Tab-separated table of C-alpha atoms and ligand atoms in Angstrom:
chain	number	residue	atom	x	y	z
A	1	UNK	CA	-88.821	72.154	7.194
A	2	UNK	CA	-87.620	69.231	9.298
A	3	UNK	CA	-87.908	65.709	7.888
A	4	UNK	CA	-90.301	64.510	10.529
A	5	UNK	CA	-92.779	67.204	9.498
A	6	UNK	CA	-92.278	66.650	5.812
A	7	UNK	CA	-92.674	62.821	5.944
A	8	UNK	CA	-96.404	62.714	6.746
A	9	UNK	CA	-97.105	65.058	3.865
A	10	UNK	CA	-95.092	62.917	1.491
A	11	UNK	CA	-96.884	59.807	2.667
A	12	UNK	CA	-100.264	61.462	2.389
A	13	UNK	CA	-99.502	62.557	-1.164
A	14	UNK	CA	-98.203	59.154	-2.168
A	15	UNK	CA	-101.209	57.369	-0.699
A	16	UNK	CA	-103.753	59.412	-2.602
A	17	UNK	CA	-101.844	59.527	-5.857
A	18	UNK	CA	-101.532	55.709	-5.810
A	19	UNK	CA	-105.102	54.820	-4.818
A	20	UNK	CA	-106.994	56.985	-7.277
A	21	UNK	CA	-107.983	54.147	-9.612
A	22	UNK	CA	-106.360	50.727	-9.379
A	23	UNK	CA	-107.168	49.687	-12.897
A	24	UNK	CA	-105.836	52.870	-14.407
A	25	UNK	CA	-102.571	52.278	-12.609
A	26	UNK	CA	-102.143	48.748	-13.823
A	27	UNK	CA	-102.700	49.947	-17.355
A	28	UNK	CA	-100.034	52.600	-16.978
A	29	UNK	CA	-97.466	50.622	-15.030
A	30	UNK	CA	-96.021	47.612	-16.784
A	31	UNK	CA	-95.907	45.070	-14.016
A	32	UNK	CA	-93.959	42.515	-16.082
A	33	UNK	CA	-91.209	44.855	-17.112
A	34	UNK	CA	-87.856	43.057	-17.516
A	35	UNK	CA	-89.643	39.731	-17.753
A	36	UNK	CA	-90.037	37.602	-20.889
A	37	UNK	CA	-93.227	35.824	-21.788
A	38	UNK	CA	-92.805	32.016	-21.681
A	39	UNK	CA	-96.305	31.073	-22.770
A	40	UNK	CA	-99.918	32.173	-22.773
A	41	UNK	CA	-102.379	29.482	-21.795
A	42	UNK	CA	-105.914	30.132	-23.045
A	43	UNK	CA	-108.775	28.896	-20.914
A	44	UNK	CA	-112.119	30.254	-22.171
A	45	UNK	CA	-112.746	33.608	-20.495
A	46	UNK	CA	-109.148	33.822	-19.197
A	47	UNK	CA	-105.650	33.915	-20.616
A	48	UNK	CA	-102.882	32.962	-18.212
A	49	UNK	CA	-99.509	34.484	-18.994
A	50	UNK	CA	-96.364	32.857	-17.693
A	51	UNK	CA	-93.129	34.851	-17.464
A	52	UNK	CA	-89.540	34.583	-16.228
A	53	UNK	CA	-86.272	36.306	-16.942
A	54	UNK	CA	-85.297	34.154	-19.935
A	55	UNK	CA	-88.705	33.517	-21.466
A	56	UNK	CA	-88.291	29.749	-21.277
A	57	UNK	CA	-88.409	26.869	-18.787
A	58	UNK	CA	-85.126	25.108	-18.146
A	59	UNK	CA	-84.141	22.204	-15.879
A	60	UNK	CA	-83.313	23.410	-12.381
A	61	UNK	CA	-84.814	26.275	-10.436
A	62	UNK	CA	-87.314	28.460	-12.303
A	63	UNK	CA	-88.700	31.590	-10.650
A	64	UNK	CA	-92.015	32.191	-12.467
A	65	UNK	CA	-94.330	35.191	-12.606
A	66	UNK	CA	-97.877	34.814	-13.850
A	67	UNK	CA	-100.962	36.860	-14.374
A	68	UNK	CA	-104.492	36.095	-15.449
A	69	UNK	CA	-106.251	38.242	-18.026
A	70	UNK	CA	-110.013	38.441	-18.103
A	71	UNK	CA	-110.649	38.216	-21.847
A	72	UNK	CA	-114.033	39.906	-21.624
A	73	UNK	CA	-112.848	43.078	-19.897
A	74	UNK	CA	-109.244	42.943	-21.098
A	75	UNK	CA	-108.011	43.578	-17.587
A	76	UNK	CA	-105.742	41.547	-15.305
A	77	UNK	CA	-107.254	39.767	-12.315
A	78	UNK	CA	-106.103	41.124	-8.968
A	79	UNK	CA	-107.739	38.745	-6.494
A	80	UNK	CA	-107.230	35.199	-7.666
A	81	UNK	CA	-106.023	32.231	-5.672
A	82	UNK	CA	-103.877	29.991	-7.824
A	83	UNK	CA	-102.168	26.662	-7.412
A	84	UNK	CA	-100.234	24.548	-9.894
A	85	UNK	CA	-99.097	21.018	-10.593
A	86	UNK	CA	-96.288	20.296	-13.063
A	87	UNK	CA	-96.277	16.674	-14.244
A	88	UNK	CA	-93.771	14.738	-16.373
A	89	UNK	CA	-95.064	11.835	-18.353
A	90	UNK	CA	-92.385	9.135	-18.467
A	91	UNK	CA	-92.667	5.958	-20.529
A	92	UNK	CA	-93.908	3.860	-17.552
A	93	UNK	CA	-95.098	6.428	-14.979
A	94	UNK	CA	-95.610	10.071	-14.242
A	95	UNK	CA	-94.140	12.273	-11.547
A	96	UNK	CA	-94.075	15.901	-10.410
A	97	UNK	CA	-91.181	18.022	-9.027
A	98	UNK	CA	-90.438	20.442	-6.196
A	99	UNK	CA	-92.513	23.582	-6.385
A	100	UNK	CA	-93.643	26.473	-4.189
A	101	UNK	CA	-97.091	27.876	-3.528
A	102	UNK	CA	-98.196	30.762	-5.694
A	103	UNK	CA	-98.476	34.133	-3.954
A	104	UNK	CA	-99.042	37.680	-5.051
A	105	UNK	CA	-95.738	39.318	-5.963
A	106	UNK	CA	-94.680	41.979	-3.434
A	107	UNK	CA	-95.717	45.435	-4.547
A	108	UNK	CA	-97.678	44.171	-7.575
A	109	UNK	CA	-101.401	44.277	-8.227
A	110	UNK	CA	-101.726	41.708	-11.013
A	111	UNK	CA	-98.618	39.521	-10.836
A	112	UNK	CA	-98.346	36.246	-8.946
A	113	UNK	CA	-95.137	34.377	-8.259
A	114	UNK	CA	-93.705	30.990	-7.387
A	115	UNK	CA	-90.934	28.559	-8.306
A	116	UNK	CA	-90.790	25.158	-10.001
A	117	UNK	CA	-87.631	22.945	-10.025
A	118	UNK	CA	-87.668	20.661	-13.035
A	119	UNK	CA	-85.266	17.851	-12.152
A	120	UNK	CA	-85.164	16.387	-15.733
A	121	UNK	CA	-86.533	16.713	-19.217
A	122	UNK	CA	-86.491	14.852	-22.486
A	123	UNK	CA	-83.818	15.883	-24.973
A	124	UNK	CA	-86.286	17.660	-27.239
A	125	UNK	CA	-87.773	19.598	-24.296
A	126	UNK	CA	-90.945	17.473	-24.240
A	127	UNK	CA	-92.434	15.492	-21.395
A	128	UNK	CA	-93.924	18.107	-19.046
A	129	UNK	CA	-97.387	19.551	-18.600
A	130	UNK	CA	-98.588	22.185	-16.240
A	131	UNK	CA	-101.995	22.245	-14.553
A	132	UNK	CA	-103.199	25.545	-13.151
A	133	UNK	CA	-106.157	25.595	-10.708
A	134	UNK	CA	-107.413	29.023	-9.820
A	135	UNK	CA	-110.407	30.701	-8.189
A	136	UNK	CA	-111.815	34.055	-9.208
A	137	UNK	CA	-114.837	35.448	-7.315
A	138	UNK	CA	-115.625	32.031	-5.858
A	139	UNK	CA	-115.628	30.340	-9.265
A	140	UNK	CA	-113.113	27.500	-9.734
A	141	UNK	CA	-111.237	27.054	-12.979
A	142	UNK	CA	-108.666	24.507	-14.138
A	143	UNK	CA	-106.545	24.171	-17.247
A	144	UNK	CA	-103.770	21.784	-18.241
A	145	UNK	CA	-101.296	22.522	-21.033
A	146	UNK	CA	-98.145	20.944	-22.428
A	147	UNK	CA	-95.018	23.000	-21.733
A	148	UNK	CA	-91.440	22.853	-22.996
A	149	UNK	CA	-88.594	22.427	-20.561
A	150	UNK	CA	-85.095	22.753	-22.024
A	151	UNK	CA	-81.974	21.102	-20.599
A	152	UNK	CA	-79.801	23.661	-18.820
A	153	UNK	CA	-76.107	23.531	-19.928
A	154	UNK	CA	-74.732	22.854	-16.452
A	155	UNK	CA	-75.737	20.489	-13.669
A	156	UNK	CA	-77.788	22.928	-11.657
A	157	UNK	CA	-79.918	20.183	-10.134
A	158	UNK	CA	-79.326	16.604	-8.997
A	159	UNK	CA	-81.772	13.827	-8.146
A	160	UNK	CA	-80.370	10.976	-6.031
A	161	UNK	CA	-81.033	8.145	-3.600
A	162	UNK	CA	-79.692	8.669	-0.062
A	163	UNK	CA	-78.290	5.928	2.186
A	164	UNK	CA	-81.629	6.198	4.068
A	165	UNK	CA	-83.379	4.846	0.920
A	166	UNK	CA	-85.150	8.228	0.366
A	167	UNK	CA	-84.890	10.078	-2.903
A	168	UNK	CA	-83.779	13.709	-2.788
A	169	UNK	CA	-83.504	16.636	-5.175
A	170	UNK	CA	-80.999	19.382	-4.705
A	171	UNK	CA	-81.023	22.522	-6.880
A	172	UNK	CA	-78.714	25.484	-7.197
A	173	UNK	CA	-80.531	28.828	-6.866
A	174	UNK	CA	-77.667	31.263	-6.340
A	175	UNK	CA	-75.238	32.551	-7.389
A	176	UNK	CA	-77.052	33.309	-10.694
A	177	UNK	CA	-74.117	35.394	-11.857
A	178	UNK	CA	-70.999	33.981	-10.213
A	179	UNK	CA	-67.971	36.210	-9.746
A	180	UNK	CA	-64.414	35.968	-8.486
A	181	UNK	CA	-65.366	36.526	-4.874
A	182	UNK	CA	-67.011	34.800	-2.017
A	183	UNK	CA	-70.439	34.179	-3.510
A	184	UNK	CA	-73.622	33.726	-1.540
A	185	UNK	CA	-74.651	30.131	-2.383
A	186	UNK	CA	-78.323	29.252	-2.080
A	187	UNK	CA	-79.644	25.753	-2.608
A	188	UNK	CA	-83.020	24.050	-2.339
A	189	UNK	CA	-83.225	20.534	-0.867
A	190	UNK	CA	-86.343	18.454	-1.266
A	191	UNK	CA	-87.363	14.918	-0.430
A	192	UNK	CA	-89.403	12.851	-2.841
A	193	UNK	CA	-92.151	11.711	-0.498
A	194	UNK	CA	-94.007	10.162	-3.419
A	195	UNK	CA	-94.288	10.774	-7.156
A	196	UNK	CA	-96.278	13.976	-6.673
A	197	UNK	CA	-95.056	15.404	-3.311
A	198	UNK	CA	-91.634	16.961	-2.706
A	199	UNK	CA	-91.507	18.772	0.679
A	200	UNK	CA	-88.484	20.913	1.651
A	201	UNK	CA	-85.973	19.097	3.858
A	202	UNK	CA	-85.255	20.806	7.175
A	203	UNK	CA	-82.088	20.909	9.355
A	204	UNK	CA	-79.772	18.894	7.214
A	205	UNK	CA	-76.242	20.110	6.270
A	206	UNK	CA	-74.752	20.245	2.785
A	207	UNK	CA	-70.954	20.128	2.921
A	208	UNK	CA	-69.290	22.078	0.125
A	209	UNK	CA	-65.951	21.501	-1.586
A	210	UNK	CA	-65.638	23.399	-4.883
A	211	UNK	CA	-62.811	22.254	-7.257
A	212	UNK	CA	-61.439	23.068	-10.663
A	213	UNK	CA	-60.936	19.664	-12.339
A	214	UNK	CA	-59.202	21.333	-15.293
A	215	UNK	CA	-56.495	22.815	-13.030
A	216	UNK	CA	-55.166	20.048	-10.836
A	217	UNK	CA	-58.473	19.819	-9.027
A	218	UNK	CA	-57.520	22.798	-6.804
A	219	UNK	CA	-59.945	24.129	-4.275
A	220	UNK	CA	-60.465	27.650	-2.833
A	221	UNK	CA	-60.258	29.146	0.653
A	222	UNK	CA	-63.026	30.311	2.953
A	223	UNK	CA	-65.886	28.134	1.768
A	224	UNK	CA	-68.578	27.219	4.306
A	225	UNK	CA	-70.959	24.337	4.418
A	226	UNK	CA	-74.596	25.152	3.667
A	227	UNK	CA	-77.008	25.267	6.565
A	228	UNK	CA	-80.793	25.390	6.693
A	229	UNK	CA	-82.662	28.699	7.011
A	230	UNK	CA	-86.047	28.069	8.638
A	231	UNK	CA	-87.374	31.448	7.443
A	232	UNK	CA	-87.428	30.488	3.757
A	233	UNK	CA	-86.630	26.724	3.827
A	234	UNK	CA	-83.475	27.066	1.703
A	235	UNK	CA	-79.847	26.310	2.457
A	236	UNK	CA	-77.111	28.958	2.523
A	237	UNK	CA	-73.333	28.944	2.552
A	238	UNK	CA	-70.235	30.726	1.179
A	239	UNK	CA	-68.920	29.670	-2.184
A	240	UNK	CA	-65.421	30.916	-2.844
A	241	UNK	CA	-64.446	31.220	-6.562
A	242	UNK	CA	-60.878	32.337	-7.106
A	243	UNK	CA	-60.851	32.406	-10.934
A	244	UNK	CA	-63.180	32.080	-13.937
A	245	UNK	CA	-63.736	28.698	-15.567
A	246	UNK	CA	-65.443	25.433	-14.802
A	247	UNK	CA	-66.083	24.629	-11.135
A	248	UNK	CA	-67.372	21.397	-9.744
A	249	UNK	CA	-69.217	22.009	-6.495
A	250	UNK	CA	-68.685	18.708	-4.652
A	251	UNK	CA	-71.340	18.164	-2.051
A	252	UNK	CA	-72.014	15.817	0.829
A	253	UNK	CA	-75.469	15.601	2.300
A	254	UNK	CA	-75.678	15.016	6.049
A	255	UNK	CA	-78.909	14.523	7.939
A	256	UNK	CA	-79.799	16.282	11.230
A	257	UNK	CA	-77.766	13.777	13.280
A	258	UNK	CA	-74.690	14.121	11.090
A	259	UNK	CA	-75.073	10.822	9.109
A	260	UNK	CA	-73.815	11.116	5.549
A	261	UNK	CA	-76.699	10.301	3.179
A	262	UNK	CA	-74.879	10.957	-0.062
A	263	UNK	CA	-71.441	12.108	-1.322
A	264	UNK	CA	-67.815	11.493	-0.520
A	265	UNK	CA	-64.775	13.641	0.479
A	266	UNK	CA	-62.546	14.749	-2.355
A	267	UNK	CA	-59.089	13.264	-1.773
A	268	UNK	CA	-55.882	12.485	-3.795
A	269	UNK	CA	-57.478	9.213	-4.855
A	270	UNK	CA	-61.094	10.455	-5.184
A	271	UNK	CA	-61.352	13.304	-7.661
A	272	UNK	CA	-65.022	14.034	-7.135
A	273	UNK	CA	-68.040	13.409	-4.949
A	274	UNK	CA	-70.902	11.342	-6.420
A	275	UNK	CA	-73.085	14.290	-5.399
A	276	UNK	CA	-72.254	17.574	-7.063
A	277	UNK	CA	-73.508	20.607	-8.956
A	278	UNK	CA	-71.407	22.585	-11.389
A	279	UNK	CA	-71.075	25.975	-12.978
A	280	UNK	CA	-68.994	27.863	-15.442
A	281	UNK	CA	-68.352	31.585	-15.723
B	301	LIG	CU1	-89.125	12.282	-15.464
């Protein structure tokens, strides 16, 4: 039988086998497979489970999956709207950090997703709390709980003041597993509008100059500056890594008109930019 005749039958079969009973399916399929539980937050009739790949929050970019369990029926909620607010309590003030909205994970019935970029933490992992506001069947709920955020071993995020007197946060998102190759580099850039609001910055350029300080500060060929992608609000460029070891990713932030807001060129006399991220592999 030709494929075009077969395809409708396959689709038909798939459709009916998947839609028999939603709740049965979610019991059978583990929707958080390959994820580690970070924490369960109890809030009366609901338990909110937070997951990521490592099972812990770290400074920098955290992709987070969450689901809400109805403690009375022991099932996971499929139609919640959820928002969150991470807050760090400092000695003299409190502030938040860049974060996304929370949306249903693609192809999942019970799992919701978003990211949080913790720009700092206290040495013992303390300082942060997370507030979750959610609505189920038109009823609003809210819960706030203390969370631990550990310091990541490399500088995967930087918070700095630009020459325009605005505060910015830059965070490395990819490569997650760098290799000797031209790596796809993905970075988030956010402006600190106030203590609680950090919108994504559009249409800037992040100039990239990776160096190996331990090896005569040599560079690598075929790097490209990072440019803004309006589809997902992140910045992308090519990061060329020619050997394993410690790399300092020297950066220069330029606004939409090409004015340098932060960072310097690496030269014979200037070993590193004041704006950088680093990695080791
Ligand atoms: Cu802080």
